[in-house]
PDB file of C-alpha atoms and ligand atoms in Angstrom:
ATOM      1  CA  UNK N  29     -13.731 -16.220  -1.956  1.00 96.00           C
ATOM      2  CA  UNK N  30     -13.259 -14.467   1.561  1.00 97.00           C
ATOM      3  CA  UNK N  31     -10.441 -12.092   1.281  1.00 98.00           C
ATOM      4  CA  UNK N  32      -8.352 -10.856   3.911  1.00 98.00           C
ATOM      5  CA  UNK N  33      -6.557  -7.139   3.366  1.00 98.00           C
ATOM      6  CA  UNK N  34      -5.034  -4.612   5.789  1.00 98.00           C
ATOM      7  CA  UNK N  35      -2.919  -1.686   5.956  1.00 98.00           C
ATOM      8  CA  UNK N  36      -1.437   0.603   8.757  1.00 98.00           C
ATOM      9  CA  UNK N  37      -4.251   2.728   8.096  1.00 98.00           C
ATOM     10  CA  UNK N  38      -6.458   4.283   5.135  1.00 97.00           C
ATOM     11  CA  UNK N  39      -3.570   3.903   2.674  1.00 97.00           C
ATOM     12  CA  UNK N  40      -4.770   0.301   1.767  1.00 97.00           C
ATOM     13  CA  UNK N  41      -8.071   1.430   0.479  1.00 96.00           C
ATOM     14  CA  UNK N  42      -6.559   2.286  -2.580  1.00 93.00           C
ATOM     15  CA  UNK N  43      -6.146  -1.436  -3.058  1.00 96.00           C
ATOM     16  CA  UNK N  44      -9.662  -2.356  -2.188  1.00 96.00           C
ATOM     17  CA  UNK N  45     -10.774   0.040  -4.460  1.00 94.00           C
ATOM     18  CA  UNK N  46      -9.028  -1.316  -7.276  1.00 95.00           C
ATOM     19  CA  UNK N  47      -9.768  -4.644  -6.479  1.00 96.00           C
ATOM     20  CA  UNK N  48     -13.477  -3.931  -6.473  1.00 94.00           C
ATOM     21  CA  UNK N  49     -13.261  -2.702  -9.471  1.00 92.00           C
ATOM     22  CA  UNK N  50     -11.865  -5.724 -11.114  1.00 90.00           C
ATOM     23  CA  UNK N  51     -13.623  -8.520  -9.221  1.00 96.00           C
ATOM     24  CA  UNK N  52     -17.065 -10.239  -8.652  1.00 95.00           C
ATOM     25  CA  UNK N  53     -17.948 -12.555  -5.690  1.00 95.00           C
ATOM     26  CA  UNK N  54     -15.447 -11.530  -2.899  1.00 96.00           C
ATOM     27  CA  UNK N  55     -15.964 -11.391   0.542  1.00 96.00           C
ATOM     28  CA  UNK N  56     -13.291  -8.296   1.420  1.00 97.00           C
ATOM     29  CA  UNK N  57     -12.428  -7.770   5.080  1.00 97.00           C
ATOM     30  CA  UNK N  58     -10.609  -5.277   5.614  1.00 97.00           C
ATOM     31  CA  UNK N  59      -8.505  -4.242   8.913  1.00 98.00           C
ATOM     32  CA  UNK N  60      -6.923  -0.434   9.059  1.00 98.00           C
ATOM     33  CA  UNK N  61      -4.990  -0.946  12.096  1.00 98.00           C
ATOM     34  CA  UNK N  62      -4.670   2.184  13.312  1.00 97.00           C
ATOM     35  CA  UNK N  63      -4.377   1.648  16.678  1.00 97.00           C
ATOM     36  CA  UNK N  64      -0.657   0.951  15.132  1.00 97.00           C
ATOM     37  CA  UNK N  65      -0.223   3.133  12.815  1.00 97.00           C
ATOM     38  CA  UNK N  66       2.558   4.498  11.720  1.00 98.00           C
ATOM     39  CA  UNK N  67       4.037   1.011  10.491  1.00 98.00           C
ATOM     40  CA  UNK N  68       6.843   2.754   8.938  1.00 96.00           C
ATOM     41  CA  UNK N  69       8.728   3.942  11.810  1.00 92.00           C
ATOM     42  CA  UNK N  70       8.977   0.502  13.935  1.00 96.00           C
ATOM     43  CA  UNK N  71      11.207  -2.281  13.655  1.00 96.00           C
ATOM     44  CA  UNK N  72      10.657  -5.233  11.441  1.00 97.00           C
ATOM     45  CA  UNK N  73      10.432  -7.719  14.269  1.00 98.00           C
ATOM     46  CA  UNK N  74       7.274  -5.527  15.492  1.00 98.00           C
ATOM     47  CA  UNK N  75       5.910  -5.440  12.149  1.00 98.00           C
ATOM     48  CA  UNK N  76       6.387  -9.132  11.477  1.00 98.00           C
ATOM     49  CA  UNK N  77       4.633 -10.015  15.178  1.00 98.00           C
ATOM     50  CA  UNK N  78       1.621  -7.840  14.314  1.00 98.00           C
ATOM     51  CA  UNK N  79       1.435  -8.894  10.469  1.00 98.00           C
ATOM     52  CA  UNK N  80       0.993 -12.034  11.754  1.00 98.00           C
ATOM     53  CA  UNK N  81      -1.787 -11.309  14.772  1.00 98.00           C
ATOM     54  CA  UNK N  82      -3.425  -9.798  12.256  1.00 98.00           C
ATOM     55  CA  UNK N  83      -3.643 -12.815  10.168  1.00 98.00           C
ATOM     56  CA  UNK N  84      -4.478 -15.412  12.485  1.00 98.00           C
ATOM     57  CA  UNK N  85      -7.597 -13.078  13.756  1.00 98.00           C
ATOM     58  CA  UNK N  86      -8.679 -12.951   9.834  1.00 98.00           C
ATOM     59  CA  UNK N  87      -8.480 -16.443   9.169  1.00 98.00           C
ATOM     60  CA  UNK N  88     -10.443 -17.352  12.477  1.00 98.00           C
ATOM     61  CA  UNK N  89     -12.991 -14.909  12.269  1.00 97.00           C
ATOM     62  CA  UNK N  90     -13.341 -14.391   8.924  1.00 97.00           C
ATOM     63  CA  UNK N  91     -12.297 -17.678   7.057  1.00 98.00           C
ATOM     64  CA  UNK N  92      -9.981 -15.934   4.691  1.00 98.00           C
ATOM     65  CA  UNK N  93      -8.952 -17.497   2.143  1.00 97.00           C
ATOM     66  CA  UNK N  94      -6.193 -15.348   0.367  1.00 98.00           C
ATOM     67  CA  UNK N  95      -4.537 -12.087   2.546  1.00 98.00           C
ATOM     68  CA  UNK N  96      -3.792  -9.310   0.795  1.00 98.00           C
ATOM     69  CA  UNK N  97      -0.756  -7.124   2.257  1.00 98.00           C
ATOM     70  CA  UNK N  98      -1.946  -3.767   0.762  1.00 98.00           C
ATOM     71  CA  UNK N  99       1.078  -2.117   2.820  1.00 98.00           C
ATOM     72  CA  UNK N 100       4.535  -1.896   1.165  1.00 98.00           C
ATOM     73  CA  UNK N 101       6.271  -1.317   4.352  1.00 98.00           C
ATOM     74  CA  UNK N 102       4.341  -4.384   6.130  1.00 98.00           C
ATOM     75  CA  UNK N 103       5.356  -6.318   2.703  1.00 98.00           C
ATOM     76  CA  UNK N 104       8.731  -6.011   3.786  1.00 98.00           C
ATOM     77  CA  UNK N 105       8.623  -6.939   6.616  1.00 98.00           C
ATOM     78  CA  UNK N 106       6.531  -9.858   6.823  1.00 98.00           C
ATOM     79  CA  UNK N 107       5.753 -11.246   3.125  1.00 98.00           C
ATOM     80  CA  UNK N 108       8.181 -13.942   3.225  1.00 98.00           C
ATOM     81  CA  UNK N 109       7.485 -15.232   6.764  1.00 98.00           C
ATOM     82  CA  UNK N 110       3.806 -15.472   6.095  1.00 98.00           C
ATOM     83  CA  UNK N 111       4.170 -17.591   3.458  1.00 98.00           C
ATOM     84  CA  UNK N 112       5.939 -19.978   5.094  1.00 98.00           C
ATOM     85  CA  UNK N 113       3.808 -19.555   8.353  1.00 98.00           C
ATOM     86  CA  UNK N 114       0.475 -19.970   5.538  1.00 98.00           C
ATOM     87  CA  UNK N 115       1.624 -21.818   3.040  1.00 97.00           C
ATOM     88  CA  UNK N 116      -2.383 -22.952   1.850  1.00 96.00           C
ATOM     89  CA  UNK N 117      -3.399 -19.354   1.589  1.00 98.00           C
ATOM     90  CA  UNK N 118      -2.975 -16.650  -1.733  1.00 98.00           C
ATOM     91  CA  UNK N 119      -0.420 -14.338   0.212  1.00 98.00           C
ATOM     92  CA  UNK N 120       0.394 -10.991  -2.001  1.00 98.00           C
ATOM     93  CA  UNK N 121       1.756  -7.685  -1.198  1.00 98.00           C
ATOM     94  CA  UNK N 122       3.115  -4.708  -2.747  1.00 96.00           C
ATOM     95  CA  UNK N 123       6.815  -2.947  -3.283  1.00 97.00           C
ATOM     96  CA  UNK N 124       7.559  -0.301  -4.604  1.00 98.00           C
ATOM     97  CA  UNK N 125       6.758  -0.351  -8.674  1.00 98.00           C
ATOM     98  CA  UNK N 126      11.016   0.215  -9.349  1.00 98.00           C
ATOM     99  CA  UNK N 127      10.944  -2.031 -12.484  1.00 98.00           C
ATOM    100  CA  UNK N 128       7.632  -0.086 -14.163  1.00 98.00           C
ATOM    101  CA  UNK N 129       9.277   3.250 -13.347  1.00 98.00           C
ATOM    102  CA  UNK N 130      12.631   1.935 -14.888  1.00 98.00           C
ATOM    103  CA  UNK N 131      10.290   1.157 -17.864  1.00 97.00           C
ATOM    104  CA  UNK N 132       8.984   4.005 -17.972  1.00 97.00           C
ATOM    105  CA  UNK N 133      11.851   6.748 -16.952  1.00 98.00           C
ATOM    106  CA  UNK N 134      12.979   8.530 -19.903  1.00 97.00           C
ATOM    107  CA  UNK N 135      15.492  10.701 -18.056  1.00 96.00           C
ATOM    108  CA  UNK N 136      16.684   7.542 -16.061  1.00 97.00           C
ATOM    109  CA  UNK N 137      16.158   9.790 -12.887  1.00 98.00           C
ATOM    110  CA  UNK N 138      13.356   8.382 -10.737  1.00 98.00           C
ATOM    111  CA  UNK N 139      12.190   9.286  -7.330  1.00 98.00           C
ATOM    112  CA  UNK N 140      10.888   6.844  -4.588  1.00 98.00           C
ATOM    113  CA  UNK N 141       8.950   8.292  -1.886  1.00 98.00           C
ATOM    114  CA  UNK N 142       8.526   5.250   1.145  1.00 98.00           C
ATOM    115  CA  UNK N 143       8.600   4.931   4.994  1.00 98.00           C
ATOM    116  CA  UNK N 144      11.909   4.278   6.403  1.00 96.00           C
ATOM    117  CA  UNK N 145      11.326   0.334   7.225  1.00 97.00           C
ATOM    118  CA  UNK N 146      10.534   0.073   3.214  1.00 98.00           C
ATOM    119  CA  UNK N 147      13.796   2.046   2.253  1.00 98.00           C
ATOM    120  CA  UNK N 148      16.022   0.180   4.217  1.00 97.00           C
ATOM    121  CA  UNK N 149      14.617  -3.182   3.952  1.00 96.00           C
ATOM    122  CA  UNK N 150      16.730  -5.576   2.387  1.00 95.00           C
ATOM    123  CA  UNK N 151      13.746  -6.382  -0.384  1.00 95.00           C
ATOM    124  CA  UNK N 152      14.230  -3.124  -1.565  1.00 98.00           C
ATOM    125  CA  UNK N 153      17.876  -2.844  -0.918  1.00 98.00           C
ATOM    126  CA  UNK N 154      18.417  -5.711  -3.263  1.00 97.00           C
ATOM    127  CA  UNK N 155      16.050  -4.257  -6.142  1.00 98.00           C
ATOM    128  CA  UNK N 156      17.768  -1.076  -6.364  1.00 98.00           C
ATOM    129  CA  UNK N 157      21.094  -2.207  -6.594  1.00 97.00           C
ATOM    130  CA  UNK N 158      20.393  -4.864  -9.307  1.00 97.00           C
ATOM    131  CA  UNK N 159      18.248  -2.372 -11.194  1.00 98.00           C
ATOM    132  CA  UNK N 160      20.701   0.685 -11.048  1.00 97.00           C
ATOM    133  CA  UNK N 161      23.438  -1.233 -12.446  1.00 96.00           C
ATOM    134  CA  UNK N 162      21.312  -3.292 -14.979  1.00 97.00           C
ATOM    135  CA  UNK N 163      19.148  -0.695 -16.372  1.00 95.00           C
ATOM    136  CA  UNK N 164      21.494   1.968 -15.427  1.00 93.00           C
ATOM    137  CA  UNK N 165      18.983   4.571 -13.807  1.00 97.00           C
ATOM    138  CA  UNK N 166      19.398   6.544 -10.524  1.00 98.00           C
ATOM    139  CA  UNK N 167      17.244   6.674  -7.699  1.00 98.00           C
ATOM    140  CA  UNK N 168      16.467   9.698  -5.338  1.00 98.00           C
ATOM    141  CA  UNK N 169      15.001   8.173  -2.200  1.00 98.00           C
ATOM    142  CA  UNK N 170      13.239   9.943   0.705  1.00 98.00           C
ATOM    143  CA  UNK N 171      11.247   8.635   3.403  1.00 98.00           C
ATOM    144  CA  UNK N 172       8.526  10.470   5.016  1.00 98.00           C
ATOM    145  CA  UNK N 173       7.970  10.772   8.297  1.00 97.00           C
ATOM    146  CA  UNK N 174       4.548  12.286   9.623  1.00 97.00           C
ATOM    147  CA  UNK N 175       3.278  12.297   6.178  1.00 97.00           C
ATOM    148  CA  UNK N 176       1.307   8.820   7.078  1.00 97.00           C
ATOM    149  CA  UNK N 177      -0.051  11.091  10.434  1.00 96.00           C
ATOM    150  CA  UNK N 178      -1.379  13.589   8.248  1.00 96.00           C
ATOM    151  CA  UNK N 179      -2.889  11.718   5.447  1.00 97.00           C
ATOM    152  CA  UNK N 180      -4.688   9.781   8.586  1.00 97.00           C
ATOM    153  CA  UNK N 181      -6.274  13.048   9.647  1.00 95.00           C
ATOM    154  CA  UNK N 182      -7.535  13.947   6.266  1.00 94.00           C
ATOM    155  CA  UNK N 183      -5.275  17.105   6.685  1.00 89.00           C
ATOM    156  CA  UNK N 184      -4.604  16.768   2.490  1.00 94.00           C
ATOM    157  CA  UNK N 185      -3.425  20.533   2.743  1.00 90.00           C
ATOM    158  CA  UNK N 186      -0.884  20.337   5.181  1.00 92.00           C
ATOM    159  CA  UNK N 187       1.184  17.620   3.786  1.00 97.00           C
ATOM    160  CA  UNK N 188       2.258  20.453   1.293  1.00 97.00           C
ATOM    161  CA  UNK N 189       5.235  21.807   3.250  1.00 97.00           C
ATOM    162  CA  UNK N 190       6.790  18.647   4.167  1.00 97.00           C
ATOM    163  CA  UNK N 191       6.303  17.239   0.476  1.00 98.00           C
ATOM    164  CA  UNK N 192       7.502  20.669  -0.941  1.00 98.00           C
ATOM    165  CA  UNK N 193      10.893  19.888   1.237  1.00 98.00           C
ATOM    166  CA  UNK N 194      11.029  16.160   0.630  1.00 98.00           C
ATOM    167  CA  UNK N 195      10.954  17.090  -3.538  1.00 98.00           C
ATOM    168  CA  UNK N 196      13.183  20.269  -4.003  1.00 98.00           C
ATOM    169  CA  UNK N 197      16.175  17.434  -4.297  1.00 97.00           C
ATOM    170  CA  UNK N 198      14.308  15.303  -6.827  1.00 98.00           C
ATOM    171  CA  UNK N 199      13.150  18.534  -8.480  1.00 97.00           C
ATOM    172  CA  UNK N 200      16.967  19.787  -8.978  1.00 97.00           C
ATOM    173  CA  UNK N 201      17.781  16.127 -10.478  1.00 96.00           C
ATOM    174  CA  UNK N 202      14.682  16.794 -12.596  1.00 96.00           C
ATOM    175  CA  UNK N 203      13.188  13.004 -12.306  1.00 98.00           C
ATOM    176  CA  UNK N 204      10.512  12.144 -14.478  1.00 98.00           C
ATOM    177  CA  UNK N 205       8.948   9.800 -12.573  1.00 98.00           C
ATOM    178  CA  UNK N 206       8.107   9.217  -8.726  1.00 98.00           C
ATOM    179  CA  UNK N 207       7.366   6.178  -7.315  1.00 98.00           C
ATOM    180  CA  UNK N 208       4.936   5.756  -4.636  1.00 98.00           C
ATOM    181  CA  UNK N 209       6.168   3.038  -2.645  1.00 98.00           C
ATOM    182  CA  UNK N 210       3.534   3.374   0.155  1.00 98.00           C
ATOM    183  CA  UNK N 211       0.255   3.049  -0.462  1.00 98.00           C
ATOM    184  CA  UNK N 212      -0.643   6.027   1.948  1.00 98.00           C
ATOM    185  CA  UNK N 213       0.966   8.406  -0.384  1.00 98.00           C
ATOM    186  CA  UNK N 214      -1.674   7.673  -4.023  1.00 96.00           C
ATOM    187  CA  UNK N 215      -3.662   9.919  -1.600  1.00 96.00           C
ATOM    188  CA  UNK N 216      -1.274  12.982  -1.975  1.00 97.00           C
ATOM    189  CA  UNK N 217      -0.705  11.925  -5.654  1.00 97.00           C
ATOM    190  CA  UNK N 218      -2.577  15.219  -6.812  1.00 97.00           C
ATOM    191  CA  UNK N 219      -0.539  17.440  -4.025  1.00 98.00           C
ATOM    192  CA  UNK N 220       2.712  15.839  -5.275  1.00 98.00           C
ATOM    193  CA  UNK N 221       1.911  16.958  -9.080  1.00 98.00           C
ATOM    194  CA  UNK N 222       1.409  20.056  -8.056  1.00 97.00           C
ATOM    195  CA  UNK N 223       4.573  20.756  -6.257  1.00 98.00           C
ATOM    196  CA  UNK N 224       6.280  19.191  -9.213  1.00 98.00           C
ATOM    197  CA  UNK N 225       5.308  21.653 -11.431  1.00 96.00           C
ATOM    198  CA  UNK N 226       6.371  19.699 -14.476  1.00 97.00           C
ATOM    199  CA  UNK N 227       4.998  17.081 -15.999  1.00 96.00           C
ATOM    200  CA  UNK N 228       5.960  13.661 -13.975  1.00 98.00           C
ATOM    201  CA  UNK N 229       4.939   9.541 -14.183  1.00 98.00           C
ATOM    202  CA  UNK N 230       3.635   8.747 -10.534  1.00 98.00           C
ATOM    203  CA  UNK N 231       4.070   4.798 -10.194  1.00 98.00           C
ATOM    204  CA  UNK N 232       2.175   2.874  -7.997  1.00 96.00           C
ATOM    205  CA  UNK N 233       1.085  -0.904  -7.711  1.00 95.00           C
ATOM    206  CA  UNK N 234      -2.478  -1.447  -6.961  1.00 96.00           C
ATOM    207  CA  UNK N 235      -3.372  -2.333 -10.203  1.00 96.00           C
ATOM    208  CA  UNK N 236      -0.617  -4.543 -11.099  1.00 96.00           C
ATOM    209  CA  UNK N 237      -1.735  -6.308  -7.213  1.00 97.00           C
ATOM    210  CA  UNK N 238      -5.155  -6.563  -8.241  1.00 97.00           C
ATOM    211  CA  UNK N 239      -3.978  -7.917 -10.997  1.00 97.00           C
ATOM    212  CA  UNK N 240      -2.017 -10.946  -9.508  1.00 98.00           C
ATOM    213  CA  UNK N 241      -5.256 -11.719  -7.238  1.00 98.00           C
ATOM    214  CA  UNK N 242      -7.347 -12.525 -10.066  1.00 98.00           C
ATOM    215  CA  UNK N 243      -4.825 -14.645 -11.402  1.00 98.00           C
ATOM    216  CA  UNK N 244      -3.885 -16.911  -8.344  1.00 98.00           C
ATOM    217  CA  UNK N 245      -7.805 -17.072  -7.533  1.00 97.00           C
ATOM    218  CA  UNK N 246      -8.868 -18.010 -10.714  1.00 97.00           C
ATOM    219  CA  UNK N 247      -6.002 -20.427 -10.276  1.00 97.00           C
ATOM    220  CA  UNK N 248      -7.222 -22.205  -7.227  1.00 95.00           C
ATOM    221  CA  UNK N 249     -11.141 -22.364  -8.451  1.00 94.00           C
ATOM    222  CA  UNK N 250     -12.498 -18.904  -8.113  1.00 94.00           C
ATOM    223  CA  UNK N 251     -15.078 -18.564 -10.708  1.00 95.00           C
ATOM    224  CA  UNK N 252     -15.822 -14.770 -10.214  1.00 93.00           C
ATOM    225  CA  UNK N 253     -19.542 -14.235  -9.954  1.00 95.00           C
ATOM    226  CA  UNK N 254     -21.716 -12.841  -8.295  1.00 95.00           C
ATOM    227  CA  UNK N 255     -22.039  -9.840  -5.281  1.00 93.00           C
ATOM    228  CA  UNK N 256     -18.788  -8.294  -4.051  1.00 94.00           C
ATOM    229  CA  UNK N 257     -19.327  -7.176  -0.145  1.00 93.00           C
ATOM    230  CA  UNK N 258     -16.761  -4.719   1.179  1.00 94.00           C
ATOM    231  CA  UNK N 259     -16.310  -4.745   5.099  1.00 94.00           C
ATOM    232  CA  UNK N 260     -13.903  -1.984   7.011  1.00 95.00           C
ATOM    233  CA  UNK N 261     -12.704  -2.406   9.969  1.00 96.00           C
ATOM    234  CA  UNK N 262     -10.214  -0.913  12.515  1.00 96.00           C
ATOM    235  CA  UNK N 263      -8.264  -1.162  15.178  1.00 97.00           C
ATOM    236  CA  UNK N 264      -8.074   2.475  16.436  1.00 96.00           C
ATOM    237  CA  UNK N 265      -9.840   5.554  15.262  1.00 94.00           C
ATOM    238  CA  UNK N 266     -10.617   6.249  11.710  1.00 94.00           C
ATOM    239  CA  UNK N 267     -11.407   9.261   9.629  1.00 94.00           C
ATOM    240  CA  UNK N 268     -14.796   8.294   7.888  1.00 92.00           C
ATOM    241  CA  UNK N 269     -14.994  11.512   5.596  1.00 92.00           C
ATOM    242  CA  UNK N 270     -11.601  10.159   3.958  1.00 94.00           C
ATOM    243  CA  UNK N 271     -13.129   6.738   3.508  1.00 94.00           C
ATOM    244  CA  UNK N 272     -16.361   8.129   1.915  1.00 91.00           C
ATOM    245  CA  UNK N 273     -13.760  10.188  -0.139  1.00 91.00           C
ATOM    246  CA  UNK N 274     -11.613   6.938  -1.224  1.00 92.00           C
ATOM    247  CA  UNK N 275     -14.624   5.178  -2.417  1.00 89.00           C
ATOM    248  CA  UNK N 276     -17.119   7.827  -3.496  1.00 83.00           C
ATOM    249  CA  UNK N 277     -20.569   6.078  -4.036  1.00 69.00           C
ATOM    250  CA  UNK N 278     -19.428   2.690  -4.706  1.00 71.00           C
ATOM    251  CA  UNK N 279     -21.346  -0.057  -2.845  1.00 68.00           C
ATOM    252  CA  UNK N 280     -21.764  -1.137   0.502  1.00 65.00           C
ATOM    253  CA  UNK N 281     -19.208  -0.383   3.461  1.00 80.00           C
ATOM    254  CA  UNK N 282     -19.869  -1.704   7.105  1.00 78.00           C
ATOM    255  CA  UNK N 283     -17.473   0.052   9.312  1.00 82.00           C
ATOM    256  CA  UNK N 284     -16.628  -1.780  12.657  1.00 88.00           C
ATOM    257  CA  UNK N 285     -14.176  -1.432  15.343  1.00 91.00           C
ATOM    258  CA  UNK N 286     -11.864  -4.715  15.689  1.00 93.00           C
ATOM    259  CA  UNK N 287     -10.062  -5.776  18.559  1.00 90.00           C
ATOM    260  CA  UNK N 288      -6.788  -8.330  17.838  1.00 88.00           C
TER     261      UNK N 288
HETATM  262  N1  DGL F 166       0.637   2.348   3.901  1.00 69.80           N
HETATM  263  C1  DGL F 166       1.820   1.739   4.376  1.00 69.80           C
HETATM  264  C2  DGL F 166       2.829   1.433   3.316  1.00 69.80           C
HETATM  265  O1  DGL F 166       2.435   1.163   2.199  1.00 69.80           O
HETATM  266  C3  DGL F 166       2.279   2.008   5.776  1.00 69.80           C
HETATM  267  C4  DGL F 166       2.595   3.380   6.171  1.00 69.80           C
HETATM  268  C5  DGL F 166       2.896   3.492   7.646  1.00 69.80           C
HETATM  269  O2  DGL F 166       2.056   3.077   8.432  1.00 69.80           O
HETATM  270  O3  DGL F 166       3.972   4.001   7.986  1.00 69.80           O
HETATM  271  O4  DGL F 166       4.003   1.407   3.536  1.00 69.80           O
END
């Protein structure tokens, strides 16, 4: 099965990696369109316009046959009009993991870190309100902005100020559990424990997506065998040392530059 998945940037990698972990005879393409990136601080219509782009060029040059939105904030944006737009192909995405961390949560105080678009997207708008008065929790949300930047430079070590700002709040409500509702941020996961100092649940969805994949692929015929191929693209520039960091020594990764 030829698999389409892109992200803003290197945050989605965290979702191929998961995803080759899990499967056998895909065919991943993936775009990191950088030449974009941020997605987080643009408007939806934007987002939705180059969601799609992005999707036609994978279908036509690739011959994708599911897309995987590894992007929360691109989820948001665009999840529901691609699957009208592409209603033949596996379309999945990720949100932020509220209902695990609800699960979770035994103070009933949980944190979401997520770009702005994400935050204030009515997806997540509608989640949090159902979820705070069903399962009566709180949420402490903060958006991020330059953390995405940073990450994208590989500068790991300077994204400790700004997270050390963006916590204090959560750290007075003493949450147990932080969500990371862009995939960008399971790369500061380790930075974010540390400035915690206590002992928190950090929530995010790869798993759960890579999850879904192998269930709507075996569903339309994928028999899952044989070689997995991983190709990386991107649109702009990209910081190789952080992709040889992502996946370590697993398999083969052809990095290309892609034009849409
Ligand atoms: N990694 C993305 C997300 O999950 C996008 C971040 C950005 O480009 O602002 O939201």
């Amino acid at each position: 099965m030829n698999v389409g998945i892109f992200d803003s940037g290197l945050g989605g990698l965290s979702v191929v990696r998961e995803i080759s972990q899990s499967f056998k005879g895909l065919e991943i393409f993936y775009i990191a369109d950088t030449a974009y990136a941020p997605y987080g601080d643009k408007s939806e219509e934007n987002i939705l316009a180059r969601c799609i782009k992005i999707t036609h060029s994978l279908i036509k040059k690739h011959k994708i046959e599911a897309l995987v939105l590894a992007c929360n904030t691109a989820t948001s944006a665009a999840i529901r009009e691609l699957r009208i737009l592409f209603p033949s192909m596996i379309v999945i995405g990720c949100e932020p993991g509220l209902k695990p961390a609800c699960l979770l949560s035994k103070s009933s105080k949980i944190g979401v870190l997520a770009t702005s678009l994400t935050l204030n997207g009515k997806k997540y708008q509608d989640l949090e309100k159902e979820l705070s008065l069903s399962k009566n929790v709180s949420f402490f949300e903060q958006a991020c902005p330059g953390l995405v930047e940073k990450i994208e430079e590989g500068n790991i070590n300077k994204t400790k100020d700004m997270l050390t700002k963006w916590l204090l709040p959560m750290k007075n409500k003493n949450v147990d559990t932080i969500v990371l509702g862009c995939t960008h941020y399971s790369l500061v996961g380790e930075v974010i424990k540390q400035i915690m100092q206590y002992k928190i649940t950090l929530i995010e969805t790869s798993k759960a997506l890579a999850n879904r994949l192998m269930e709507l692929s075996l569903e339309s015929g994928h028999i899952n065998e044989g070689l997995l191929t991983i190709e990386i693209f991107y649109t702009g520039k990209i910081n190789i040392n952080m992709v040889n960091m992502i996946f370590k020594k697993q398999e083969k990764i052809i990095l290309g530059k892609y034009e849409i």
